[in-house]
Every structure is written in structure tokens, then in C-alpha cells.
Amino acid sequence: MNSPGASARYRIRHVSRFAYSAPVRRCTMWLCLRPLESPGQRLLDFSVDTIPPAGTTTETDPFGNVRHVLTLHRDHELLEVVSTSTVEVDPPAALPEGPGPGGWDEVRSMGNDPRWWDFTGPSPLAQPSGALRAFVTELGVEAATDPLADVLRLSSALNDAFEYTPGATSVDSPIDHILTSRKGVCQDYTHVLVAVARSWGLPTRYVSGYLYVTGNGPVEAGSAFGAATHAWAETCLPAAGWIGVDPTNRTLADQRYVRIAVGRDYRDVPPTRGVIEGGGDSRLEVDVRMTLLS
């Protein structure tokens, strides 16, 4: 793709189609689709449109994510939500030299600061359990050397232990499901990494976003590929700030990753969530396209 030192610019089109077996009389929906503006990532353009037309307002949640609140008070059996983004992502900064075992003392001291409590304690989908403790013992991974090396070792161990299997879990599956079946998807891998890293005292958060997947062909400006929303984790180290770790692909996040939102776990950042009156049975279809612009 790009050289390690090159930024990447993308146009992203994310379509969500909700089809209902009976008319929906009114609907309120929260959309978490606007990519973050943060160090290393610039949002150059963003729009959200709906069919049929609906009113939208914006709000910022406690984690700094910008959401759109959609309201539609007319009968409809199909709702299409289309978000279009242009985003530029820088390559990650060089990693700091490992602080050694003493780095864990500095990391754990961060747990005394209320700013980190959301990301050092348990959350609904990243809970400690007996099954998790037994699993970590089985892996033989612990907070022993230095924080960055240990979390990378954990990421690799999860990649080896689990089989990527769409449909094996649901968005609300607790982590004990993947610990039992050893099958899941990116959000399951990420929830396990988040829960383990937090048990070590390492501030760790859940990230939702997009991953530009190039396939096996040549990549140049104008290349477009089907993509999907993706999930990975970010851990905070005193000397380096937030570092993206993707256990599903056994890699650090780089300029292929576009961040939409951060939170404690998936429940803080679903792309769409709402309430409807009427509607009967529903079906959701999602289509994501990423085009490399430069």
C-alpha cells in the first residue's frame, strides 16, 4: 500500500438498510458513524443522509464521540441511512523503547486517577470471570516484562487461541462464549484483550472503525474495496499515549485503520441503535466501501 511514512486518505461510504415487515409509525435512532477527529486522524468531510428524509441533530458523548440523533415521524417500511466520510490517517509514531518491568508500577499508578477509571475497571461486555482467569493461566501470558511487550504477547496469543468465525457470537455475547467455543469475530477478540489488559491495571479501551482491506491485487489511488466495520483495542502507556492493538489480525493499528468511536466496550459505540413504534420483524443490511484517494 503506502510506504510506512505516508499518510492515507480515504472516502468511505457506509450504507445501512432497515427493512420492516409492517409499517414503522415513528423512529428515533442514534447513529455512531462520524469518524473521530484526533491526533493522527483528520476528518475532511462528513455527511449523513436518509431515505425517507429524516431530521438529525448532533451530540457528543462522555468519550468524545460525535453522534447523530435521527427522528422520523412518518410511516415507512424501509429506512436507508447513508454516511459518507473523507478521512486522512497518519502512520503511527515510532514506539518508545520499553521501560522494562518497572514500567508496570507507573502504569498501575494511573488507576488512582479518575480520568482512567472507565478504562481500568470492568464494563458490561468486558467482565472478569473465573473462566477468563483460567483462560489466561492456560495461555501462560502475564504482566511480567514491560507493558507494551506483554500486551502484544497477549494479542498474539489470542490470535492463536481463537478461530475467526462469523455468526458464532452476537453483538451482546459475553466473553465467556468465545472462551468456551474458541470461535468469534473481531469484537470478541477485542473484548477479551480489553478485559485481560484491564485486569493487569492497563488503561484499555474499545475502538470501532473501518479497516482498509487491500486483497491480493496492486493498490493505488482510486482503488476501492468492500470493507466492514472493525473493532480493535487501544492501550494507554505513560510514554506513548494510546496505541492501537488488533488481536484479530495480530498487528498494531496503522494508517489502514479509520477510527469512528471509542468506549468501554461495544455497547458504548454501536453504529446504529434506536427505538421504533410498529415495524413487526426487521432485517438489517450493511454495505461499506472504502476508496483510497491518495
PDB file of C-alpha atoms in Angstrom:
ATOM      1  CA  MET A   1       0.000   0.000   0.000  1.00  0.00           C
ATOM      2  CA  ASN A   2       1.700   3.195   1.190  1.00  0.00           C
ATOM      3  CA  SER A   3       5.214   3.445   2.497  1.00  0.00           C
ATOM      4  CA  PRO A   4       5.471   3.285   6.308  1.00  0.00           C
ATOM      5  CA  GLY A   5       5.892   7.067   6.483  1.00  0.00           C
ATOM      6  CA  ALA A   6       2.988   8.040   4.204  1.00  0.00           C
ATOM      7  CA  SER A   7      -0.462   9.192   5.256  1.00  0.00           C
ATOM      8  CA  ALA A   8      -3.505   7.631   3.613  1.00  0.00           C
ATOM      9  CA  ARG A   9      -6.678   9.426   2.544  1.00  0.00           C
ATOM     10  CA  TYR A  10      -9.955   7.526   2.105  1.00  0.00           C
ATOM     11  CA  ARG A  11     -13.506   8.124   1.013  1.00  0.00           C
ATOM     12  CA  ILE A  12     -15.870   5.850   2.931  1.00  0.00           C
ATOM     13  CA  ARG A  13     -19.500   5.142   2.090  1.00  0.00           C
ATOM     14  CA  HIS A  14     -21.434   3.262   4.765  1.00  0.00           C
ATOM     15  CA  VAL A  15     -24.989   2.190   3.945  1.00  0.00           C
ATOM     16  CA  SER A  16     -27.406   0.687   6.500  1.00  0.00           C
ATOM     17  CA  ARG A  17     -30.776  -0.535   5.194  1.00  0.00           C
ATOM     18  CA  PHE A  18     -33.532  -1.393   7.655  1.00  0.00           C
ATOM     19  CA  ALA A  19     -36.461  -3.324   6.159  1.00  0.00           C
ATOM     20  CA  TYR A  20     -39.616  -3.963   8.214  1.00  0.00           C
ATOM     21  CA  SER A  21     -42.451  -6.438   7.727  1.00  0.00           C
ATOM     22  CA  ALA A  22     -45.025  -3.834   8.828  1.00  0.00           C
ATOM     23  CA  PRO A  23     -45.037  -0.025   8.718  1.00  0.00           C
ATOM     24  CA  VAL A  24     -42.994   1.823  11.318  1.00  0.00           C
ATOM     25  CA  ARG A  25     -45.003   4.799  12.571  1.00  0.00           C
ATOM     26  CA  ARG A  26     -42.181   6.649  14.284  1.00  0.00           C
ATOM     27  CA  CYS A  27     -38.497   6.048  14.918  1.00  0.00           C
ATOM     28  CA  THR A  28     -35.648   7.539  16.967  1.00  0.00           C
ATOM     29  CA  MET A  29     -32.153   6.289  16.209  1.00  0.00           C
ATOM     30  CA  TRP A  30     -28.671   7.105  17.488  1.00  0.00           C
ATOM     31  CA  LEU A  31     -26.004   6.951  14.788  1.00  0.00           C
ATOM     32  CA  CYS A  32     -22.333   6.496  15.681  1.00  0.00           C
ATOM     33  CA  LEU A  33     -20.882   6.845  12.184  1.00  0.00           C
ATOM     34  CA  ARG A  34     -18.852  10.072  12.184  1.00  0.00           C
ATOM     35  CA  PRO A  35     -15.093   9.309  12.272  1.00  0.00           C
ATOM     36  CA  LEU A  36     -13.124  10.863  15.097  1.00  0.00           C
ATOM     37  CA  GLU A  37     -11.033  13.999  14.753  1.00  0.00           C
ATOM     38  CA  SER A  38      -7.984  13.181  16.835  1.00  0.00           C
ATOM     39  CA  PRO A  39      -4.178  13.207  16.725  1.00  0.00           C
ATOM     40  CA  GLY A  40      -3.139  11.248  13.647  1.00  0.00           C
ATOM     41  CA  GLN A  41      -6.596  11.309  12.051  1.00  0.00           C
ATOM     42  CA  ARG A  42      -8.271  14.229  10.256  1.00  0.00           C
ATOM     43  CA  LEU A  43     -11.913  14.284   9.204  1.00  0.00           C
ATOM     44  CA  LEU A  44     -12.035  16.306   5.987  1.00  0.00           C
ATOM     45  CA  ASP A  45     -15.704  15.854   5.149  1.00  0.00           C
ATOM     46  CA  PHE A  46     -18.748  14.074   6.565  1.00  0.00           C
ATOM     47  CA  SER A  47     -22.422  13.842   5.686  1.00  0.00           C
ATOM     48  CA  VAL A  48     -25.332  11.603   6.618  1.00  0.00           C
ATOM     49  CA  ASP A  49     -28.476  11.244   4.503  1.00  0.00           C
ATOM     50  CA  THR A  50     -31.581   9.120   4.869  1.00  0.00           C
ATOM     51  CA  ILE A  51     -34.363   7.723   2.697  1.00  0.00           C
ATOM     52  CA  PRO A  52     -37.034   8.763   3.544  1.00  0.00           C
ATOM     53  CA  PRO A  53     -35.686  12.139   4.720  1.00  0.00           C
ATOM     54  CA  ALA A  54     -35.402  12.447   8.500  1.00  0.00           C
ATOM     55  CA  GLY A  55     -34.363  15.142  10.913  1.00  0.00           C
ATOM     56  CA  THR A  56     -30.977  14.825  12.645  1.00  0.00           C
ATOM     57  CA  THR A  57     -29.255  16.602  15.496  1.00  0.00           C
ATOM     58  CA  THR A  58     -25.763  16.027  16.928  1.00  0.00           C
ATOM     59  CA  GLU A  59     -24.465  15.377  20.421  1.00  0.00           C
ATOM     60  CA  THR A  60     -21.099  14.496  21.957  1.00  0.00           C
ATOM     61  CA  ASP A  61     -20.921  11.592  24.398  1.00  0.00           C
ATOM     62  CA  PRO A  62     -18.674  11.373  27.503  1.00  0.00           C
ATOM     63  CA  PHE A  63     -15.902   9.701  25.472  1.00  0.00           C
ATOM     64  CA  GLY A  64     -15.719  12.486  22.876  1.00  0.00           C
ATOM     65  CA  ASN A  65     -17.615  10.654  20.113  1.00  0.00           C
ATOM     66  CA  VAL A  66     -19.972  12.754  17.983  1.00  0.00           C
ATOM     67  CA  ARG A  67     -23.322  11.061  17.409  1.00  0.00           C
ATOM     68  CA  HIS A  68     -26.273  11.946  15.213  1.00  0.00           C
ATOM     69  CA  VAL A  69     -29.784  11.573  16.607  1.00  0.00           C
ATOM     70  CA  LEU A  70     -32.261  10.708  13.863  1.00  0.00           C
ATOM     71  CA  THR A  71     -36.012  11.226  14.254  1.00  0.00           C
ATOM     72  CA  LEU A  72     -38.600  10.106  11.707  1.00  0.00           C
ATOM     73  CA  HIS A  73     -42.333  10.543  12.378  1.00  0.00           C
ATOM     74  CA  ARG A  74     -43.962   9.126   9.264  1.00  0.00           C
ATOM     75  CA  ASP A  75     -44.925   5.652   8.168  1.00  0.00           C
ATOM     76  CA  HIS A  76     -42.141   3.714   6.456  1.00  0.00           C
ATOM     77  CA  GLU A  77     -41.263   0.083   5.744  1.00  0.00           C
ATOM     78  CA  LEU A  78     -37.697   0.795   4.617  1.00  0.00           C
ATOM     79  CA  LEU A  79     -35.129   3.162   6.105  1.00  0.00           C
ATOM     80  CA  GLU A  80     -31.763   3.719   4.441  1.00  0.00           C
ATOM     81  CA  VAL A  81     -29.001   5.575   6.280  1.00  0.00           C
ATOM     82  CA  VAL A  82     -26.009   6.630   4.168  1.00  0.00           C
ATOM     83  CA  SER A  83     -22.914   8.207   5.742  1.00  0.00           C
ATOM     84  CA  THR A  84     -20.081   9.491   3.562  1.00  0.00           C
ATOM     85  CA  SER A  85     -16.695  10.422   5.018  1.00  0.00           C
ATOM     86  CA  THR A  86     -13.352  11.665   3.751  1.00  0.00           C
ATOM     87  CA  VAL A  87     -10.605  10.893   6.247  1.00  0.00           C
ATOM     88  CA  GLU A  88      -6.824  11.235   6.308  1.00  0.00           C
ATOM     89  CA  VAL A  89      -4.838   8.930   8.604  1.00  0.00           C
ATOM     90  CA  ASP A  90      -1.168   9.297   9.523  1.00  0.00           C
ATOM     91  CA  PRO A  91       1.138   6.334  10.133  1.00  0.00           C
ATOM     92  CA  PRO A  92       1.658   5.590  13.828  1.00  0.00           C
ATOM     93  CA  ALA A  93       4.508   7.227  15.681  1.00  0.00           C
ATOM     94  CA  ALA A  94       7.571   5.150  16.430  1.00  0.00           C
ATOM     95  CA  LEU A  95       7.112   3.047  19.538  1.00  0.00           C
ATOM     96  CA  PRO A  96       9.088   4.093  22.611  1.00  0.00           C
ATOM     97  CA  GLU A  97      11.830   1.904  23.956  1.00  0.00           C
ATOM     98  CA  GLY A  98      10.386  -0.494  26.510  1.00  0.00           C
ATOM     99  CA  PRO A  99      10.648   0.727  30.118  1.00  0.00           C
ATOM    100  CA  GLY A 100      11.203  -2.787  31.474  1.00  0.00           C
ATOM    101  CA  PRO A 101       9.365  -4.389  34.418  1.00  0.00           C
ATOM    102  CA  GLY A 102       9.379  -1.100  36.343  1.00  0.00           C
ATOM    103  CA  GLY A 103       7.008   0.288  33.743  1.00  0.00           C
ATOM    104  CA  TRP A 104       4.187  -1.687  35.321  1.00  0.00           C
ATOM    105  CA  ASP A 105       4.442   0.349  38.522  1.00  0.00           C
ATOM    106  CA  GLU A 106       3.923   3.547  36.543  1.00  0.00           C
ATOM    107  CA  VAL A 107       1.038   2.045  34.586  1.00  0.00           C
ATOM    108  CA  ARG A 108      -0.757   0.785  37.682  1.00  0.00           C
ATOM    109  CA  SER A 109      -0.422   4.163  39.365  1.00  0.00           C
ATOM    110  CA  MET A 110      -2.668   5.538  36.614  1.00  0.00           C
ATOM    111  CA  GLY A 111      -5.526   3.610  38.238  1.00  0.00           C
ATOM    112  CA  ASN A 112      -5.518   6.176  41.064  1.00  0.00           C
ATOM    113  CA  ASP A 113      -6.518   8.921  38.615  1.00  0.00           C
ATOM    114  CA  PRO A 114     -10.306   9.201  37.999  1.00  0.00           C
ATOM    115  CA  ARG A 115      -9.627  10.030  34.331  1.00  0.00           C
ATOM    116  CA  TRP A 116      -8.719   6.392  33.730  1.00  0.00           C
ATOM    117  CA  TRP A 117     -11.382   4.633  35.794  1.00  0.00           C
ATOM    118  CA  ASP A 118     -13.664   3.932  32.803  1.00  0.00           C
ATOM    119  CA  PHE A 119     -10.791   2.101  31.113  1.00  0.00           C
ATOM    120  CA  THR A 120      -9.257   0.242  34.053  1.00  0.00           C
ATOM    121  CA  GLY A 121     -12.412  -1.251  35.581  1.00  0.00           C
ATOM    122  CA  PRO A 122     -14.817  -3.865  34.189  1.00  0.00           C
ATOM    123  CA  SER A 123     -17.604  -2.980  31.759  1.00  0.00           C
ATOM    124  CA  PRO A 124     -20.718  -4.954  30.734  1.00  0.00           C
ATOM    125  CA  LEU A 125     -19.064  -6.868  27.858  1.00  0.00           C
ATOM    126  CA  ALA A 126     -15.534  -6.997  29.296  1.00  0.00           C
ATOM    127  CA  GLN A 127     -16.100  -8.570  32.700  1.00  0.00           C
ATOM    128  CA  PRO A 128     -13.584 -10.589  34.728  1.00  0.00           C
ATOM    129  CA  SER A 129     -14.659 -14.148  35.470  1.00  0.00           C
ATOM    130  CA  GLY A 130     -13.346 -17.479  36.619  1.00  0.00           C
ATOM    131  CA  ALA A 131     -13.380 -18.678  33.008  1.00  0.00           C
ATOM    132  CA  LEU A 132     -11.262 -15.694  31.955  1.00  0.00           C
ATOM    133  CA  ARG A 133      -8.725 -16.259  34.729  1.00  0.00           C
ATOM    134  CA  ALA A 134      -8.440 -19.948  33.782  1.00  0.00           C
ATOM    135  CA  PHE A 135      -8.015 -18.992  30.124  1.00  0.00           C
ATOM    136  CA  VAL A 136      -5.203 -16.531  30.892  1.00  0.00           C
ATOM    137  CA  THR A 137      -3.466 -19.164  33.012  1.00  0.00           C
ATOM    138  CA  GLU A 138      -3.766 -21.601  30.108  1.00  0.00           C
ATOM    139  CA  LEU A 139      -2.210 -19.055  27.737  1.00  0.00           C
ATOM    140  CA  GLY A 140       0.725 -18.514  30.084  1.00  0.00           C
ATOM    141  CA  VAL A 141       0.688 -14.748  29.443  1.00  0.00           C
ATOM    142  CA  GLU A 142       1.113 -12.313  32.312  1.00  0.00           C
ATOM    143  CA  ALA A 143       2.141  -8.765  33.178  1.00  0.00           C
ATOM    144  CA  ALA A 144       5.783  -9.572  33.741  1.00  0.00           C
ATOM    145  CA  THR A 145       8.240  -7.861  31.404  1.00  0.00           C
ATOM    146  CA  ASP A 146       7.138  -4.426  30.189  1.00  0.00           C
ATOM    147  CA  PRO A 147       3.582  -3.233  29.457  1.00  0.00           C
ATOM    148  CA  LEU A 148       3.814  -2.903  25.677  1.00  0.00           C
ATOM    149  CA  ALA A 149       5.611  -6.213  25.162  1.00  0.00           C
ATOM    150  CA  ASP A 150       3.106  -8.001  27.403  1.00  0.00           C
ATOM    151  CA  VAL A 151       0.014  -6.652  25.655  1.00  0.00           C
ATOM    152  CA  LEU A 152       1.493  -7.544  22.257  1.00  0.00           C
ATOM    153  CA  ARG A 153       2.221 -11.044  23.527  1.00  0.00           C
ATOM    154  CA  LEU A 154      -1.387 -11.249  24.721  1.00  0.00           C
ATOM    155  CA  SER A 155      -2.658 -10.116  21.293  1.00  0.00           C
ATOM    156  CA  SER A 156      -0.661 -12.822  19.528  1.00  0.00           C
ATOM    157  CA  ALA A 157      -1.803 -15.474  21.997  1.00  0.00           C
ATOM    158  CA  LEU A 158      -5.472 -14.590  21.394  1.00  0.00           C
ATOM    159  CA  ASN A 159      -4.929 -14.786  17.645  1.00  0.00           C
ATOM    160  CA  ASP A 160      -3.536 -18.295  18.069  1.00  0.00           C
ATOM    161  CA  ALA A 161      -6.234 -19.404  20.507  1.00  0.00           C
ATOM    162  CA  PHE A 162      -9.336 -18.288  18.595  1.00  0.00           C
ATOM    163  CA  GLU A 163     -10.798 -19.130  15.201  1.00  0.00           C
ATOM    164  CA  TYR A 164     -12.382 -16.244  13.295  1.00  0.00           C
ATOM    165  CA  THR A 165     -15.945 -17.476  12.665  1.00  0.00           C
ATOM    166  CA  PRO A 166     -18.707 -15.039  11.625  1.00  0.00           C
ATOM    167  CA  GLY A 167     -22.026 -15.897  13.230  1.00  0.00           C
ATOM    168  CA  ALA A 168     -20.509 -17.788  16.147  1.00  0.00           C
ATOM    169  CA  THR A 169     -21.457 -14.961  18.528  1.00  0.00           C
ATOM    170  CA  SER A 170     -23.801 -11.963  18.594  1.00  0.00           C
ATOM    171  CA  VAL A 171     -23.139  -8.309  19.388  1.00  0.00           C
ATOM    172  CA  ASP A 172     -24.227  -8.856  23.004  1.00  0.00           C
ATOM    173  CA  SER A 173     -22.342 -12.112  23.618  1.00  0.00           C
ATOM    174  CA  PRO A 174     -20.358 -12.143  26.878  1.00  0.00           C
ATOM    175  CA  ILE A 175     -16.712 -13.075  26.554  1.00  0.00           C
ATOM    176  CA  ASP A 176     -17.337 -16.471  28.190  1.00  0.00           C
ATOM    177  CA  HIS A 177     -18.943 -17.559  24.895  1.00  0.00           C
ATOM    178  CA  ILE A 178     -15.711 -17.220  22.900  1.00  0.00           C
ATOM    179  CA  LEU A 179     -13.694 -18.633  25.800  1.00  0.00           C
ATOM    180  CA  THR A 180     -15.820 -21.793  25.600  1.00  0.00           C
ATOM    181  CA  SER A 181     -16.161 -22.197  21.821  1.00  0.00           C
ATOM    182  CA  ARG A 182     -12.842 -20.522  20.861  1.00  0.00           C
ATOM    183  CA  LYS A 183     -14.755 -19.063  17.885  1.00  0.00           C
ATOM    184  CA  GLY A 184     -15.789 -15.455  17.329  1.00  0.00           C
ATOM    185  CA  VAL A 185     -15.224 -12.210  15.444  1.00  0.00           C
ATOM    186  CA  CYS A 186     -13.247  -9.010  15.931  1.00  0.00           C
ATOM    187  CA  GLN A 187     -15.387  -7.610  18.737  1.00  0.00           C
ATOM    188  CA  ASP A 188     -14.998 -10.854  20.710  1.00  0.00           C
ATOM    189  CA  TYR A 189     -11.212 -10.893  20.312  1.00  0.00           C
ATOM    190  CA  THR A 190     -11.158  -7.250  21.368  1.00  0.00           C
ATOM    191  CA  HIS A 191     -13.394  -7.708  24.419  1.00  0.00           C
ATOM    192  CA  VAL A 192     -11.123 -10.478  25.721  1.00  0.00           C
ATOM    193  CA  LEU A 193      -7.988  -8.382  25.216  1.00  0.00           C
ATOM    194  CA  VAL A 194      -9.659  -5.389  26.892  1.00  0.00           C
ATOM    195  CA  ALA A 195     -10.769  -7.449  29.900  1.00  0.00           C
ATOM    196  CA  VAL A 196      -7.352  -9.057  30.409  1.00  0.00           C
ATOM    197  CA  ALA A 197      -5.368  -5.839  29.962  1.00  0.00           C
ATOM    198  CA  ARG A 198      -7.619  -4.017  32.431  1.00  0.00           C
ATOM    199  CA  SER A 199      -7.158  -6.835  34.942  1.00  0.00           C
ATOM    200  CA  TRP A 200      -3.451  -6.036  34.747  1.00  0.00           C
ATOM    201  CA  GLY A 201      -4.169  -2.369  35.523  1.00  0.00           C
ATOM    202  CA  LEU A 202      -3.515  -1.157  31.964  1.00  0.00           C
ATOM    203  CA  PRO A 203      -5.967   1.537  30.746  1.00  0.00           C
ATOM    204  CA  THR A 204      -7.560  -0.060  27.679  1.00  0.00           C
ATOM    205  CA  ARG A 205     -10.497   0.993  25.532  1.00  0.00           C
ATOM    206  CA  TYR A 206     -12.608  -0.490  22.750  1.00  0.00           C
ATOM    207  CA  VAL A 207     -12.380   1.097  19.285  1.00  0.00           C
ATOM    208  CA  SER A 208     -14.917   0.849  16.482  1.00  0.00           C
ATOM    209  CA  GLY A 209     -13.935   1.810  12.960  1.00  0.00           C
ATOM    210  CA  TYR A 210     -13.011   0.627   9.491  1.00  0.00           C
ATOM    211  CA  LEU A 211     -10.103  -1.413   8.204  1.00  0.00           C
ATOM    212  CA  TYR A 212      -8.974  -0.919   4.603  1.00  0.00           C
ATOM    213  CA  VAL A 213      -8.526  -4.418   3.213  1.00  0.00           C
ATOM    214  CA  THR A 214      -6.499  -4.487   0.011  1.00  0.00           C
ATOM    215  CA  GLY A 215      -6.871  -8.107  -1.074  1.00  0.00           C
ATOM    216  CA  ASN A 216      -4.057  -9.545  -3.161  1.00  0.00           C
ATOM    217  CA  GLY A 217      -4.034  -7.093  -6.064  1.00  0.00           C
ATOM    218  CA  PRO A 218      -1.963  -3.936  -6.594  1.00  0.00           C
ATOM    219  CA  VAL A 219      -3.110  -0.881  -4.646  1.00  0.00           C
ATOM    220  CA  GLU A 220      -3.015   2.660  -5.984  1.00  0.00           C
ATOM    221  CA  ALA A 221      -5.063   5.821  -5.680  1.00  0.00           C
ATOM    222  CA  GLY A 222      -8.633   5.141  -6.766  1.00  0.00           C
ATOM    223  CA  SER A 223      -8.641   1.534  -5.576  1.00  0.00           C
ATOM    224  CA  ALA A 224     -11.921   0.624  -3.880  1.00  0.00           C
ATOM    225  CA  PHE A 225     -12.562  -2.455  -1.809  1.00  0.00           C
ATOM    226  CA  GLY A 226     -15.507  -3.842   0.067  1.00  0.00           C
ATOM    227  CA  ALA A 227     -14.953  -3.437   3.767  1.00  0.00           C
ATOM    228  CA  ALA A 228     -16.786  -3.801   7.033  1.00  0.00           C
ATOM    229  CA  THR A 229     -16.795  -2.117  10.376  1.00  0.00           C
ATOM    230  CA  HIS A 230     -13.969  -3.441  12.510  1.00  0.00           C
ATOM    231  CA  ALA A 231     -13.032  -3.459  16.182  1.00  0.00           C
ATOM    232  CA  TRP A 232      -9.706  -3.297  17.961  1.00  0.00           C
ATOM    233  CA  ALA A 233      -8.297  -2.036  21.258  1.00  0.00           C
ATOM    234  CA  GLU A 234      -6.179   0.894  22.376  1.00  0.00           C
ATOM    235  CA  THR A 235      -3.953   0.747  25.433  1.00  0.00           C
ATOM    236  CA  CYS A 236      -2.501   3.829  27.106  1.00  0.00           C
ATOM    237  CA  LEU A 237       1.179   3.858  28.050  1.00  0.00           C
ATOM    238  CA  PRO A 238       2.686   6.758  30.022  1.00  0.00           C
ATOM    239  CA  ALA A 239       5.450   7.483  27.499  1.00  0.00           C
ATOM    240  CA  ALA A 240       3.469   6.853  24.326  1.00  0.00           C
ATOM    241  CA  GLY A 241      -0.226   7.633  24.833  1.00  0.00           C
ATOM    242  CA  TRP A 242      -2.842   5.461  23.153  1.00  0.00           C
ATOM    243  CA  ILE A 243      -1.531   2.603  20.990  1.00  0.00           C
ATOM    244  CA  GLY A 244      -3.894   0.604  18.767  1.00  0.00           C
ATOM    245  CA  VAL A 245      -3.637  -3.191  19.064  1.00  0.00           C
ATOM    246  CA  ASP A 246      -5.630  -5.501  16.755  1.00  0.00           C
ATOM    247  CA  PRO A 247      -5.716  -9.089  18.085  1.00  0.00           C
ATOM    248  CA  THR A 248      -7.908 -10.269  15.192  1.00  0.00           C
ATOM    249  CA  ASN A 249      -5.097  -9.569  12.734  1.00  0.00           C
ATOM    250  CA  ARG A 250      -2.130  -9.827  15.111  1.00  0.00           C
ATOM    251  CA  THR A 251      -0.896  -6.329  14.355  1.00  0.00           C
ATOM    252  CA  LEU A 252      -0.663  -2.773  15.585  1.00  0.00           C
ATOM    253  CA  ALA A 253      -3.125  -0.282  14.119  1.00  0.00           C
ATOM    254  CA  ASP A 254      -1.624   1.820  11.331  1.00  0.00           C
ATOM    255  CA  GLN A 255      -2.856   4.091   8.524  1.00  0.00           C
ATOM    256  CA  ARG A 256      -5.195   1.357   7.239  1.00  0.00           C
ATOM    257  CA  TYR A 257      -7.371   1.842  10.334  1.00  0.00           C
ATOM    258  CA  VAL A 258     -10.004   4.596  10.494  1.00  0.00           C
ATOM    259  CA  ARG A 259     -11.365   5.232  13.991  1.00  0.00           C
ATOM    260  CA  ILE A 260     -15.069   6.039  14.390  1.00  0.00           C
ATOM    261  CA  ALA A 261     -15.518   5.954  18.157  1.00  0.00           C
ATOM    262  CA  VAL A 262     -14.011   4.768  21.443  1.00  0.00           C
ATOM    263  CA  GLY A 263     -15.648   3.447  24.593  1.00  0.00           C
ATOM    264  CA  ARG A 264     -15.550   0.858  27.338  1.00  0.00           C
ATOM    265  CA  ASP A 265     -16.891  -1.896  25.054  1.00  0.00           C
ATOM    266  CA  TYR A 266     -19.209  -2.416  22.067  1.00  0.00           C
ATOM    267  CA  ARG A 267     -22.295  -1.194  23.951  1.00  0.00           C
ATOM    268  CA  ASP A 268     -20.833   2.330  24.008  1.00  0.00           C
ATOM    269  CA  VAL A 269     -20.237   2.532  20.244  1.00  0.00           C
ATOM    270  CA  PRO A 270     -22.724   0.550  18.075  1.00  0.00           C
ATOM    271  CA  PRO A 271     -23.081   2.136  14.608  1.00  0.00           C
ATOM    272  CA  THR A 272     -26.882   2.298  14.971  1.00  0.00           C
ATOM    273  CA  ARG A 273     -29.213   1.925  17.927  1.00  0.00           C
ATOM    274  CA  GLY A 274     -32.784   3.018  18.261  1.00  0.00           C
ATOM    275  CA  VAL A 275     -36.420   2.525  19.179  1.00  0.00           C
ATOM    276  CA  ILE A 276     -39.373   2.186  16.833  1.00  0.00           C
ATOM    277  CA  GLU A 277     -43.153   2.088  17.087  1.00  0.00           C
ATOM    278  CA  GLY A 278     -44.603  -0.673  14.921  1.00  0.00           C
ATOM    279  CA  GLY A 279     -42.466  -2.368  12.305  1.00  0.00           C
ATOM    280  CA  GLY A 280     -43.021  -6.059  13.037  1.00  0.00           C
ATOM    281  CA  ASP A 281     -39.972  -8.132  12.074  1.00  0.00           C
ATOM    282  CA  SER A 282     -36.892  -6.265  10.864  1.00  0.00           C
ATOM    283  CA  ARG A 283     -33.878  -7.006   8.693  1.00  0.00           C
ATOM    284  CA  LEU A 284     -30.631  -5.026   8.505  1.00  0.00           C
ATOM    285  CA  GLU A 285     -28.277  -4.995   5.523  1.00  0.00           C
ATOM    286  CA  VAL A 286     -24.952  -3.156   5.699  1.00  0.00           C
ATOM    287  CA  ASP A 287     -22.647  -2.216   2.837  1.00  0.00           C
ATOM    288  CA  VAL A 288     -19.315  -0.432   3.368  1.00  0.00           C
ATOM    289  CA  ARG A 289     -16.980   0.805   0.621  1.00  0.00           C
ATOM    290  CA  MET A 290     -13.564   2.385   1.181  1.00  0.00           C
ATOM    291  CA  THR A 291     -11.764   4.135  -1.667  1.00  0.00           C
ATOM    292  CA  LEU A 292      -8.098   5.031  -1.344  1.00  0.00           C
ATOM    293  CA  LEU A 293      -7.732   8.609  -2.595  1.00  0.00           C
ATOM    294  CA  SER A 294      -4.007   9.150  -2.054  1.00  0.00           C
TER     295      SER A 294
END
